[in-house]
Coordinates of C-alpha atoms and ligand atoms in Angstrom, one line a residue:
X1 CA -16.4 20.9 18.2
X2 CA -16.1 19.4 15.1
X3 CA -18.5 16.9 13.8
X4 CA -17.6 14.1 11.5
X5 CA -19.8 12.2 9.3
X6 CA -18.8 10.2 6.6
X7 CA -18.5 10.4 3.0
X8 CA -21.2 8.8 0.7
X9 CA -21.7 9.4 -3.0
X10 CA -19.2 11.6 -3.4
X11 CA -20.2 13.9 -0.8
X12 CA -20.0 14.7 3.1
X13 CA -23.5 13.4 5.1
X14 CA -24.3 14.0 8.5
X15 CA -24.6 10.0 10.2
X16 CA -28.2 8.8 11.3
X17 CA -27.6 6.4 13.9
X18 CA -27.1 8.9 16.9
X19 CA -24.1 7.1 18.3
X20 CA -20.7 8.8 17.8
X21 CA -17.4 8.7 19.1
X22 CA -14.9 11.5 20.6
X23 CA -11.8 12.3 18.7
X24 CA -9.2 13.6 20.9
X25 CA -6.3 15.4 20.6
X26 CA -4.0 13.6 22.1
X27 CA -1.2 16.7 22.7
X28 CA -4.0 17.9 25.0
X29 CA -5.7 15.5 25.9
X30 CA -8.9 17.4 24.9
X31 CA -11.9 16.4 22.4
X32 CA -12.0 18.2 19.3
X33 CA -14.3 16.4 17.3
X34 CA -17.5 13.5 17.4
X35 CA -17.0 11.3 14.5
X36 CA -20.4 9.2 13.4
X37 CA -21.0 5.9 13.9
X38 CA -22.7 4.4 11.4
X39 CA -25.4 1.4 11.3
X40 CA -25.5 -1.5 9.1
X41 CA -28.8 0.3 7.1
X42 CA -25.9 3.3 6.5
X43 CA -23.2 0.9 5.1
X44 CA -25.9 -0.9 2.9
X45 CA -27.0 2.5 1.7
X46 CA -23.3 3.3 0.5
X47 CA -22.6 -0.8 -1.0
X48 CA -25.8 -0.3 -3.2
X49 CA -24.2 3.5 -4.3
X50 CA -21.3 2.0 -4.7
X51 CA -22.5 -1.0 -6.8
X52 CA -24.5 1.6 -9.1
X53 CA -21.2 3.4 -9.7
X54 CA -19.0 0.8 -10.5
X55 CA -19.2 -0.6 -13.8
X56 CA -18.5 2.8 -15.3
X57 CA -15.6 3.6 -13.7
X58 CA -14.7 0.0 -14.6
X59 CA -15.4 0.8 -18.3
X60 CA -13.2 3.7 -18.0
X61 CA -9.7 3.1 -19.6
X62 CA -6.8 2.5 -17.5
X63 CA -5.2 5.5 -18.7
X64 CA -7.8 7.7 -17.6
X65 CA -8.0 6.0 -14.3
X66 CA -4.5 6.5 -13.6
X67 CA -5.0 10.3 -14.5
X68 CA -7.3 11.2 -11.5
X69 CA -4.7 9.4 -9.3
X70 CA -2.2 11.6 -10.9
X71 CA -4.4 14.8 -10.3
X72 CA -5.1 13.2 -6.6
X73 CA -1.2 13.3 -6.0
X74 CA -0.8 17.3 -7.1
X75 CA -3.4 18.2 -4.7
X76 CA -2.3 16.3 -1.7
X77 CA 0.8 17.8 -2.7
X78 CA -0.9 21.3 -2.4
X79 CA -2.7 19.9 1.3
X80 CA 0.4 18.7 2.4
X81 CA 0.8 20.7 5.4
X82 CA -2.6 21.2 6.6
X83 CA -3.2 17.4 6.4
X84 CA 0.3 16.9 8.5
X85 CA -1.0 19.5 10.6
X86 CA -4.8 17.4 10.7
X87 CA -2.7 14.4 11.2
X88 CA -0.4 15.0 13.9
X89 CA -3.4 16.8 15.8
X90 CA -5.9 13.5 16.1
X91 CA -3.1 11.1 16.3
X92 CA -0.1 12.3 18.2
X93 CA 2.6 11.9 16.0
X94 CA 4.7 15.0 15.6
X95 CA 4.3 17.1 12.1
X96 CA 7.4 15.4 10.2
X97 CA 6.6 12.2 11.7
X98 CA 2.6 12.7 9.7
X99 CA 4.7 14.1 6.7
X100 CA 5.7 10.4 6.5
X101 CA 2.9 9.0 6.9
X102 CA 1.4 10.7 3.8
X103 CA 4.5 10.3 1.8
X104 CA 4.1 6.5 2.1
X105 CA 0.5 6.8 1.4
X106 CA 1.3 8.4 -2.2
X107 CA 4.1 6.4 -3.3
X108 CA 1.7 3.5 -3.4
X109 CA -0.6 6.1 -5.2
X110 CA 2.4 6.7 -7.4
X111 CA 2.6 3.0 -8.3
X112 CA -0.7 2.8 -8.9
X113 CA -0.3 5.4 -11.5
X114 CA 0.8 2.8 -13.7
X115 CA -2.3 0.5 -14.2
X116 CA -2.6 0.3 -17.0
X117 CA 0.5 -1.4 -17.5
X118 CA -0.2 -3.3 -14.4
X119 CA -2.8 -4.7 -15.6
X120 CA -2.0 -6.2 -19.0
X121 CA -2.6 -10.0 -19.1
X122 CA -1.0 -12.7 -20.6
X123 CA -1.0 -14.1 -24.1
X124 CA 0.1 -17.1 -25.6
X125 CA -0.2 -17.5 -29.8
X126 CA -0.7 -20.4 -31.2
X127 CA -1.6 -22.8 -28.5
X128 CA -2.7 -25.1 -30.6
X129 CA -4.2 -25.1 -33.9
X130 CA -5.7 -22.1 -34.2
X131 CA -6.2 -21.4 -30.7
X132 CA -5.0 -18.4 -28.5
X133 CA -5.0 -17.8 -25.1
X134 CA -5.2 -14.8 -23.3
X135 CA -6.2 -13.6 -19.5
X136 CA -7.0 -10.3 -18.4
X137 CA -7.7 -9.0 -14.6
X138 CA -11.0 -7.8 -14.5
X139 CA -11.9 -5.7 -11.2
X140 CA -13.9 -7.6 -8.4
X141 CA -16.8 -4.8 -7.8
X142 CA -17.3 -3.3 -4.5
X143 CA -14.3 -4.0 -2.2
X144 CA -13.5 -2.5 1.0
X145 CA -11.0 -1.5 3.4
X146 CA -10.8 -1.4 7.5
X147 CA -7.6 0.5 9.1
X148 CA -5.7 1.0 12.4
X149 CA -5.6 4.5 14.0
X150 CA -1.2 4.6 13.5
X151 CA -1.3 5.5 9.9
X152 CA -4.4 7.2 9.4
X153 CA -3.1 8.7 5.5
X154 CA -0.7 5.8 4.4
X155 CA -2.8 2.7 5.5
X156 CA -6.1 4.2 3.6
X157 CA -4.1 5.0 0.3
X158 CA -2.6 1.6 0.5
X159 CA -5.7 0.3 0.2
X160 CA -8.2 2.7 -1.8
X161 CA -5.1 3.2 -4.3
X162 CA -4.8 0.6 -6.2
X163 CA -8.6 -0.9 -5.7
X164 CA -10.0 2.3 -7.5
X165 CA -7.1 2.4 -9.6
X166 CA -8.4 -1.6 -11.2
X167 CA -11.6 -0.3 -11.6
X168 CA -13.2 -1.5 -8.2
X169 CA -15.6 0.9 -6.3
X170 CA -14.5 1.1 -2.2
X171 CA -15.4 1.2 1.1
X172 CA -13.1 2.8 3.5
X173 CA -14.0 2.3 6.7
X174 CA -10.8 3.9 8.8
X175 CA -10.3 4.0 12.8
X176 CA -12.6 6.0 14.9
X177 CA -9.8 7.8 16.7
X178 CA -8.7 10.2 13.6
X179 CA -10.7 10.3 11.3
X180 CA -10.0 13.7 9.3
X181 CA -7.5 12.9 6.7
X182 CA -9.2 9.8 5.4
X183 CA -12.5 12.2 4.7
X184 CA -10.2 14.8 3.4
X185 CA -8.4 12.2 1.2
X186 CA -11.8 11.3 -0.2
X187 CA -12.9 14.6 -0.9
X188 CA -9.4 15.2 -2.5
X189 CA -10.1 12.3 -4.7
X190 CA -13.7 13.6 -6.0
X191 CA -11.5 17.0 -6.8
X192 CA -9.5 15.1 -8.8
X193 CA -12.2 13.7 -10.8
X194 CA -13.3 10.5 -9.5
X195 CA -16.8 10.2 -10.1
X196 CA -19.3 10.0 -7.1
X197 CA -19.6 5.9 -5.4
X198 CA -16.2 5.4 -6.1
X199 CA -14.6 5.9 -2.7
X200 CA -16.8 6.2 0.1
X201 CA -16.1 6.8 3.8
X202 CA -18.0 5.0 6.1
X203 CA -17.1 5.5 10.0
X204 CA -17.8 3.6 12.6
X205 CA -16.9 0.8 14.7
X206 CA -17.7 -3.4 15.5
X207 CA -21.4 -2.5 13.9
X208 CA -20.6 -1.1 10.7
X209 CA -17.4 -3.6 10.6
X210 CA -19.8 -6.3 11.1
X211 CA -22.0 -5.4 8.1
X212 CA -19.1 -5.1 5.8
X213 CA -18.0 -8.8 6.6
X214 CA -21.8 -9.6 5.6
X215 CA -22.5 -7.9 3.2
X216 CA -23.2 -9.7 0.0
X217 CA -22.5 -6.9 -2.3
X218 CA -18.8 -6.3 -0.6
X219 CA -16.5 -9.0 -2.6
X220 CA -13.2 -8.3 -1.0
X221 CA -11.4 -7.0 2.7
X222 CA -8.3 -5.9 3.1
X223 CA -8.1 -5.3 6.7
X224 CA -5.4 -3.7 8.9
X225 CA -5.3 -3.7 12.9
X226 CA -4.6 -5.6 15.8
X227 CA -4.0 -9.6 15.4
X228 CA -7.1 -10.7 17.2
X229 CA -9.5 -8.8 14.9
X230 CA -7.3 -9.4 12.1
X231 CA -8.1 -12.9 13.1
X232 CA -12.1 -12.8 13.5
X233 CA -12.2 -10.6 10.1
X234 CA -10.4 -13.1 8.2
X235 CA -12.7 -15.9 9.2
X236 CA -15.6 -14.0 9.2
X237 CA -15.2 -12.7 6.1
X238 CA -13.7 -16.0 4.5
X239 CA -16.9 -17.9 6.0
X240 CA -18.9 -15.2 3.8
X241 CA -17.0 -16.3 0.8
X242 CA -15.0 -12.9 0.6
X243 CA -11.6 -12.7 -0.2
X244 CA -9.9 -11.3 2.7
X245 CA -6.1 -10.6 3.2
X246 CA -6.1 -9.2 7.4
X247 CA -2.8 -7.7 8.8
X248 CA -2.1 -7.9 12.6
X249 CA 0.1 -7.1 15.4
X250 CA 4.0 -7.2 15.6
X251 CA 6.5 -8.1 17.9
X252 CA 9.7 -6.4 15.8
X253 CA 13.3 -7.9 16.8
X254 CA 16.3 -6.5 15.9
X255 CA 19.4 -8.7 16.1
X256 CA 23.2 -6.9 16.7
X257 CA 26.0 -9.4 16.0
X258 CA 29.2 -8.5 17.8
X259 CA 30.6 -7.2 15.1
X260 CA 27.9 -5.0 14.3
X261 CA 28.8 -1.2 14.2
X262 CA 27.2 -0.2 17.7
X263 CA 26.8 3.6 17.1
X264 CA 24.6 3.1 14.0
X265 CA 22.8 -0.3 16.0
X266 CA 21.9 2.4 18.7
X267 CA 20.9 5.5 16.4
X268 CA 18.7 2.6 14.8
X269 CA 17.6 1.0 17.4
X270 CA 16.5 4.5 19.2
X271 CA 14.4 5.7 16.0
X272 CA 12.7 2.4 15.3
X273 CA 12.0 1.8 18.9
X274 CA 10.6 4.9 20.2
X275 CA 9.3 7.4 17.0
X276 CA 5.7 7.6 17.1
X277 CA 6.1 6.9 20.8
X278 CA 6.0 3.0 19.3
X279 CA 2.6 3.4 18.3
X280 CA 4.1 1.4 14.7
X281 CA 3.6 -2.0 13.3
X282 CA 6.9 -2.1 12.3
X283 CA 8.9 -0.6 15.6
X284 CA 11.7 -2.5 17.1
X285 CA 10.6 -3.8 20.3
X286 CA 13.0 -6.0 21.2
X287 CA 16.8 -5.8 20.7
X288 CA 18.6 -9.0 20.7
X289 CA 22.1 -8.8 21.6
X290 CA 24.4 -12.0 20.5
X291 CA 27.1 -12.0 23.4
X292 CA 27.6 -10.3 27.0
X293 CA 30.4 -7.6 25.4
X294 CA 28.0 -7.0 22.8
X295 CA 25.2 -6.8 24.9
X296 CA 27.0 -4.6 28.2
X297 CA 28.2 -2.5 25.1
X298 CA 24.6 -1.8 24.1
X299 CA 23.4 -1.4 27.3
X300 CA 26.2 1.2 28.0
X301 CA 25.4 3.5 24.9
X302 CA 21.3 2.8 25.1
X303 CA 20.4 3.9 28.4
X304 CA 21.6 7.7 28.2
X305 CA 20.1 7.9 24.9
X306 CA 16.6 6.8 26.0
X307 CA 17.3 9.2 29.2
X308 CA 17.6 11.7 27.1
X309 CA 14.7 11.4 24.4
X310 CA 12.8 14.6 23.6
X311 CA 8.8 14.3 24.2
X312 CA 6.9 16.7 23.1
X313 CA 3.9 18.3 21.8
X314 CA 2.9 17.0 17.9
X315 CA 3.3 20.8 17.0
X316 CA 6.6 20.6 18.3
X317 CA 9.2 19.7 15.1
X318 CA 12.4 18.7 17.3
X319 CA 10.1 16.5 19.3
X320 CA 11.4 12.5 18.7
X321 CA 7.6 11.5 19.9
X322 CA 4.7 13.0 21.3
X323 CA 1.7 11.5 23.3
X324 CA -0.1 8.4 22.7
X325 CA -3.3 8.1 21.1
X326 CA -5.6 7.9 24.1
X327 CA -5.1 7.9 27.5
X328 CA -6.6 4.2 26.9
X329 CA -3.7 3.5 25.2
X330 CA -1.5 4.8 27.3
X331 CA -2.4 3.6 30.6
X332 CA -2.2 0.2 28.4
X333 CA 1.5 0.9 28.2
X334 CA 2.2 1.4 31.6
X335 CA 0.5 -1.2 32.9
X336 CA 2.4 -3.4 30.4
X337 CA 5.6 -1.8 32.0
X338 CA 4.2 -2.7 35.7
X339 CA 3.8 -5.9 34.5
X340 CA 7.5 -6.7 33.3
X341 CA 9.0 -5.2 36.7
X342 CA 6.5 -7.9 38.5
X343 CA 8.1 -10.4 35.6
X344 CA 11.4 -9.8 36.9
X345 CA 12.6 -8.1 33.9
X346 CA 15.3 -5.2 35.0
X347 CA 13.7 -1.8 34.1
X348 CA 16.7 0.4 33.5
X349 CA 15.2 4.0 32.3
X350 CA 11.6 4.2 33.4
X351 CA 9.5 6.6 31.4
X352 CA 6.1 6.5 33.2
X353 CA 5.9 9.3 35.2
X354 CA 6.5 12.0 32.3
X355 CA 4.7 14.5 32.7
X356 CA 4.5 17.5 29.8
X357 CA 4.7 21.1 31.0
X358 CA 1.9 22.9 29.8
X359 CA -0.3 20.3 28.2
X360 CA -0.2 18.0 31.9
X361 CA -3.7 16.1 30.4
X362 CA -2.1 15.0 27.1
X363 CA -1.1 11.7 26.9
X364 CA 2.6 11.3 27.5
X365 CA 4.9 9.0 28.3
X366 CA 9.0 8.9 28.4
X367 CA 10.1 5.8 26.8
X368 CA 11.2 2.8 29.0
X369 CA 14.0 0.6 28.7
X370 CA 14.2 -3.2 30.2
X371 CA 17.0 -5.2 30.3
X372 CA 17.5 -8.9 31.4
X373 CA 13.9 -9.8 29.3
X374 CA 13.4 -13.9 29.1
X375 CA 11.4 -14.9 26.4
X376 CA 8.4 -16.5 29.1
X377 CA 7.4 -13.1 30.0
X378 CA 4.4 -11.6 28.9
X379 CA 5.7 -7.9 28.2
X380 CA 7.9 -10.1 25.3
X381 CA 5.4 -12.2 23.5
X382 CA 2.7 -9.6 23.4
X383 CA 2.6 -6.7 21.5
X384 CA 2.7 -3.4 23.7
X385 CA 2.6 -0.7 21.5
X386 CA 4.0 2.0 22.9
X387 CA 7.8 3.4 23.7
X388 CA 8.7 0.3 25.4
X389 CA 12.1 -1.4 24.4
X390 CA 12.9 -4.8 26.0
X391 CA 16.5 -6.2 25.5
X392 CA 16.7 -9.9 25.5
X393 CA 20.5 -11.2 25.9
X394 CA 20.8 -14.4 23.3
X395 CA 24.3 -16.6 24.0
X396 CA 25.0 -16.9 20.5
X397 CA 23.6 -16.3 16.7
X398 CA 21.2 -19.6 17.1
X399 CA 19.5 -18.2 19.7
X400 CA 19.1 -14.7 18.2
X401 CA 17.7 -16.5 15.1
X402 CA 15.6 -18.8 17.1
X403 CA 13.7 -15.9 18.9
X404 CA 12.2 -14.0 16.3
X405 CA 11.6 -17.6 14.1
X406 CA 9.6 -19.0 17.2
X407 CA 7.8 -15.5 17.7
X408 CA 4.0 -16.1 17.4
X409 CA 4.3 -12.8 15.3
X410 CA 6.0 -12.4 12.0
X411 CA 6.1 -9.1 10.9
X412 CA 9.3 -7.3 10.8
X413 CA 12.7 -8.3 11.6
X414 CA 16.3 -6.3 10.9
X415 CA 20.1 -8.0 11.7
X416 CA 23.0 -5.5 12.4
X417 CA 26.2 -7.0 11.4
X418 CA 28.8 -6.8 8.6
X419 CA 28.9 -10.0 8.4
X420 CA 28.0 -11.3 5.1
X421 CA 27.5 -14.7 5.8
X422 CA 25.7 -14.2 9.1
X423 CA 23.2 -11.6 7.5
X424 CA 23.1 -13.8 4.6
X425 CA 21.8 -16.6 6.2
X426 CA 19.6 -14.9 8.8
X427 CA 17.5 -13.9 5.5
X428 CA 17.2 -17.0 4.0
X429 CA 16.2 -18.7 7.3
X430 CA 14.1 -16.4 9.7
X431 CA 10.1 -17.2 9.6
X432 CA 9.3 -13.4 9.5
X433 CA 7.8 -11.6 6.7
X434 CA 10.0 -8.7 5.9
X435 CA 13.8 -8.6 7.0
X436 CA 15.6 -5.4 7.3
X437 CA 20.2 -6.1 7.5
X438 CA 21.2 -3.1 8.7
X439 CA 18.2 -1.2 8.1
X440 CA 15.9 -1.5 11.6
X441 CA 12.5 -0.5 9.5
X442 CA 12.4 -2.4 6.9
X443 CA 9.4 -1.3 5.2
X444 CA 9.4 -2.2 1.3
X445 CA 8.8 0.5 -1.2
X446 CA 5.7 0.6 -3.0
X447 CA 6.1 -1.5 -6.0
X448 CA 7.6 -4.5 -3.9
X449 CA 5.0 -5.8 -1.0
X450 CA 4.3 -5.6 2.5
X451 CA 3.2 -8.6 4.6
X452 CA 4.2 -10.2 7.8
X453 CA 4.2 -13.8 8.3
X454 CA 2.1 -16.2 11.2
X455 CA -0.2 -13.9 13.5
X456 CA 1.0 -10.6 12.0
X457 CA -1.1 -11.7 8.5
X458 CA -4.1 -13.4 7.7
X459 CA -4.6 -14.4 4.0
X460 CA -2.2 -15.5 1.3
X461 CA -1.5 -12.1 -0.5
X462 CA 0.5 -9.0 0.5
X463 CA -0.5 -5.5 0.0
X464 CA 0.8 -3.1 -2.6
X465 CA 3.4 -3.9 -5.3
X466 CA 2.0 -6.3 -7.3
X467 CA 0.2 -8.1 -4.9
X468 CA -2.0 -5.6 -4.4
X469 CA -3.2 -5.8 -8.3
X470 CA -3.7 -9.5 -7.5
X471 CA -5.6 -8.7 -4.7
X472 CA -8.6 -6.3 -6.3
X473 CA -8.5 -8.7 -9.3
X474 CA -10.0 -11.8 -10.9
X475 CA -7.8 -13.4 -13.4
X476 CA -10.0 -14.4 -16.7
X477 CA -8.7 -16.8 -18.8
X478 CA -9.8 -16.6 -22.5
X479 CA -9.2 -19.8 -25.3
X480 CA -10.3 -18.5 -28.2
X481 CA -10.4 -21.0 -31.9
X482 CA -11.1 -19.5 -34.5
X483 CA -12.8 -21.4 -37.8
X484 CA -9.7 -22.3 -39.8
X485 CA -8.7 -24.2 -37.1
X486 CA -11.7 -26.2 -35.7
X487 CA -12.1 -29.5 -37.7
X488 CA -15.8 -31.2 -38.0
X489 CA -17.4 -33.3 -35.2
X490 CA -18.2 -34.0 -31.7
X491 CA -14.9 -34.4 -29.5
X492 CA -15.6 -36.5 -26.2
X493 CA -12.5 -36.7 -24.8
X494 CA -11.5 -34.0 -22.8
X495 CA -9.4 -31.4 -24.7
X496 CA -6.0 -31.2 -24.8
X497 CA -3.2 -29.2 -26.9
X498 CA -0.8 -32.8 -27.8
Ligands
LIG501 P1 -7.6 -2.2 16.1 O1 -7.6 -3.7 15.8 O2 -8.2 -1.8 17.4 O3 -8.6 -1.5 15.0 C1 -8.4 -1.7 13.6 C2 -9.7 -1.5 12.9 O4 -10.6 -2.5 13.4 C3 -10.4 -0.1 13.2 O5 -10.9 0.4 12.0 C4 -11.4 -0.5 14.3 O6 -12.5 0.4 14.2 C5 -11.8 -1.9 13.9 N1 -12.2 -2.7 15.1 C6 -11.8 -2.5 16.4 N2 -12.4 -3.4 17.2 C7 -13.2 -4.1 16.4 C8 -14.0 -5.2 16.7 N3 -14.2 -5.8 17.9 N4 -14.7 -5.8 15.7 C9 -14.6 -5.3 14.4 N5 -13.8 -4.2 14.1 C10 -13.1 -3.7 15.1 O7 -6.2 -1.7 15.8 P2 -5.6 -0.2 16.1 O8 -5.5 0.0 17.6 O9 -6.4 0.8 15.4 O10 -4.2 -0.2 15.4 C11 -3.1 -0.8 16.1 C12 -2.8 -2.2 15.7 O11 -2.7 -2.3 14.3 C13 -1.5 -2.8 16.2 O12 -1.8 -4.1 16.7 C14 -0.6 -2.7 15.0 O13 0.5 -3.6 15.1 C15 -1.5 -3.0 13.9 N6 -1.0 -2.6 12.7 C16 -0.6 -3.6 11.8 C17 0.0 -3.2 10.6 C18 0.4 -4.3 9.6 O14 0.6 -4.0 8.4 N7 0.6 -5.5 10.0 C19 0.1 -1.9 10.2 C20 -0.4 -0.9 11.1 C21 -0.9 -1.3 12.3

């Protein structure tokens, strides 16, 4: 049984508190490590270590910042497949799925490798006699981060990435269900030279989580989870005069115009709908076909290919999904799919009684198709998180653009069509955060951003890109006069350049 604790001053400590939490593997359903819960006195401990750390690794250049990421992304390079291996094992995803998951954890490390031209301010000469302006971003201090169990590699890099690489000292505080690669990350990060305070791991749950959003010493949150703690960190946090940016829950659509190309629409629709058993903020989990022949034609080609999904164990590489998290989670799902048969909804392929031969208490599911979905029933406006795809049958294009604008959640959306115009003004007009034509995931590289809209994002700044610069810095604004320009006496009029 391995015991986790969590990572403080640049090194592994044991937790103090007594409590912990079992981290299961969810391929066998059996517990294979007790991860620490830690108390508020634990996370103070680590802000004030933090604190002490920070201006010198704010004082260091850019440049050499930006060479311990560098170093950071040869050795996760050299971990790659043990911490796939790490991955897949406490969350469930198959290997090549948690290859991906890493990958898009260091391209935002790879962005970040550029600070120091990221962070060059503005400058304007000669604003007036004599006088220049400049700004610079200065780092905020000690900021932290709070992630979701789905991307237990990508999520944390998003975050500690750039905050560490603008000079901040960080608080990770990832999810309680798989917690291994987020301690390995920070360990890799000390190899690579970061000094000790710099990037702590603090695990836990609501406790420690509560003391972040308190403490006086943490000066920004980026949080990432489900919408209704998204919600209460935000205002938590924002009460406590933190700057918080708090990314929720999704409720993907994917539109397919009739003259969409059907075979790629289904190959999409079939990857973004069921790989990582739908356990991602950005699945498609409802397909919106515009039209009955477009929609009888989908129908036609989807059910055999759910039918015929592979499940399988997350050491298994021709697996399309493996188990769920927990068997929380998963009885979660089910009862989700319970509930849309009781809603009327038509459930075409029904997945629930999967069971896995040879690992019968892992936590598997086959994924479930329904058909005929109306947008009053529960199993559409919620968020279900699992390998659940709901087709909802929209008369024409303003309907199929009215769903997903009138969605409570606002994270991803994608339009299949080749249709120019159509796609074209889907874009401009749909009240969702990221849009995806003819591209079902359409999750933007690292140096644009990534932010859904309404209940999928709390907070007025994105992550990564160059929103995430903005985010773990304060803009200073310098006017500077110098003596041939300032003329004699008292000015009491307040300043200006005319
Ligand atoms: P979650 O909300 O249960 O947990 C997220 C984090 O909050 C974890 O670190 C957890 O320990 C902490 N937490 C849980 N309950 C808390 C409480 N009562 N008070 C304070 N902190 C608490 O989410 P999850 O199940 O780990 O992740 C899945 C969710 O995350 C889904 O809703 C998914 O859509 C969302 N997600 C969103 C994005 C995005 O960018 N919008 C990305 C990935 C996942």
């Amino acid at each position: 049984m391995r015991e986790i604790g969590h990572f403080i001053g640049g090194k592994a400590v044991p937790g103090t508190s007594g409590r912990t939490a079992d981290v299961f593997q969810p391929m066998t359903g059996e517990v294979i490590g007790r991860v620490a819960l830690a108390t508020k006195d634990e996370l103070h401990a680590a802000v004030a270590n933090a604190k002490a750390a920070q201006p010198a690794w704010a004082a260091t250049n850019p440049q050499r910042r930006a060479r311990v990421l560098m170093k950071f992304l040869d050795l996760v390079q050299r971990e790659y497949d043990s911490l796939a291996e790490l991955l897949a094992r406490e969350h469930g995803k198959t290997v090549p799925d948690a290859k991906g998951d890493i990958q898009r954890g260091l391209e935002v490390i790879e962005f970040a490798c550029g600070i120091p031209h990221l962070l060059k301010g503005d400058f304007s000469d000669g604003a007036g006699p004599g006088i220049d302006l400049y700004s610079m971003r200065q780092p905020l201090g000690v900021v932290a981060g709070i992630t979701p169990f789905n991307f237990p590699a990508m999520i944390p890099m998003w975050k500690f990435g750039p905050a560490i690489a603008c000079g901040n000292a960080f608080i990770l505080k990832p999810s309680e269900r798989d917690p291994g690669v987020p301690m390995r990350l920070a360990e890799l990060m000390m190899e690579a030279g970061l000094p000790a305070g710099i990037l702590n791991v603090v695990n836990g749950d609501k406790e420690v989580v509560d003391a972040i959003l308190d403490d006086p010493d943490v000066h920004a949150i980026g949080f990432v989870g489900s919408s209704s703690i998204a919600q209460y960190i935000y205002s938590r946090g924002a009460a406590n005069g933190k700057r918080v940016q708090a990314f929720g829950g999704a409720k993907n659509h994917m539109i397919i115009m009739p003259d969409a190309d059907m075979d790629q629409a289904v190959d999409a629709l079939i990857g973004a709908g069921y790989g990582s058993a739908g356990e991602r903020c950005m699945a498609i989990s409802v397909a919106v076909p515009v039209g009955k022949e477009a929609a009888d034609k989908l129908i036609e080609k989807l059910v055999p290919r759910v039918e015929s999904l592979k499940i399988g164990p997350s050491t298994d590489p021709s697996a399309d999904f493996g188990p769920l998290v927990t068997r929380e989670a998963l009885e979660r799902v089910k009862g989700y799919v319970a509930t849309g048969v009781n809603e009327g909804a038509k459930l075409l392929v029904d997945g629930r009684n999967f069971t896995m031969q040879g690992y019968e208490n892992g936590f598997y599911m086959g994924g479930c198709l329904f058909d005929e979905v109306t947008s009053d029933m529960r199993i559409y406006k919620e968020e279900i998180f699992g390998p659940v795809l709901s087709v909802v049958r929209a008369p024409d294009y303003h309907e199929a653009l009215r769903l997903p604008t009138e969605h409570e959640y606002g994270n991803g959306v994608a339009i299949f069509t080749r249709d120019g115009d159509a796609a074209r003004d889907f874009a401009s007009k749909v009240n969702v955060g990221m849009v995806g034509i003819n591209v079902p995931i359409p999750v933007p590289l690292a140096y644009h951003t990534f932010g859904g809209w309404k209940r999928s994002g709390f907070g007025d700044l994105n992550q990564h890109g160059p929103d995430g610069v903005r985010f773990y810095t304060k803009t200073k604004t310098v006017t500077a006069r110098w003596p041939s320009g300032i003329k004699d006496g008292a000015d009491f009029v307040i300043p200006t350049m005319g």
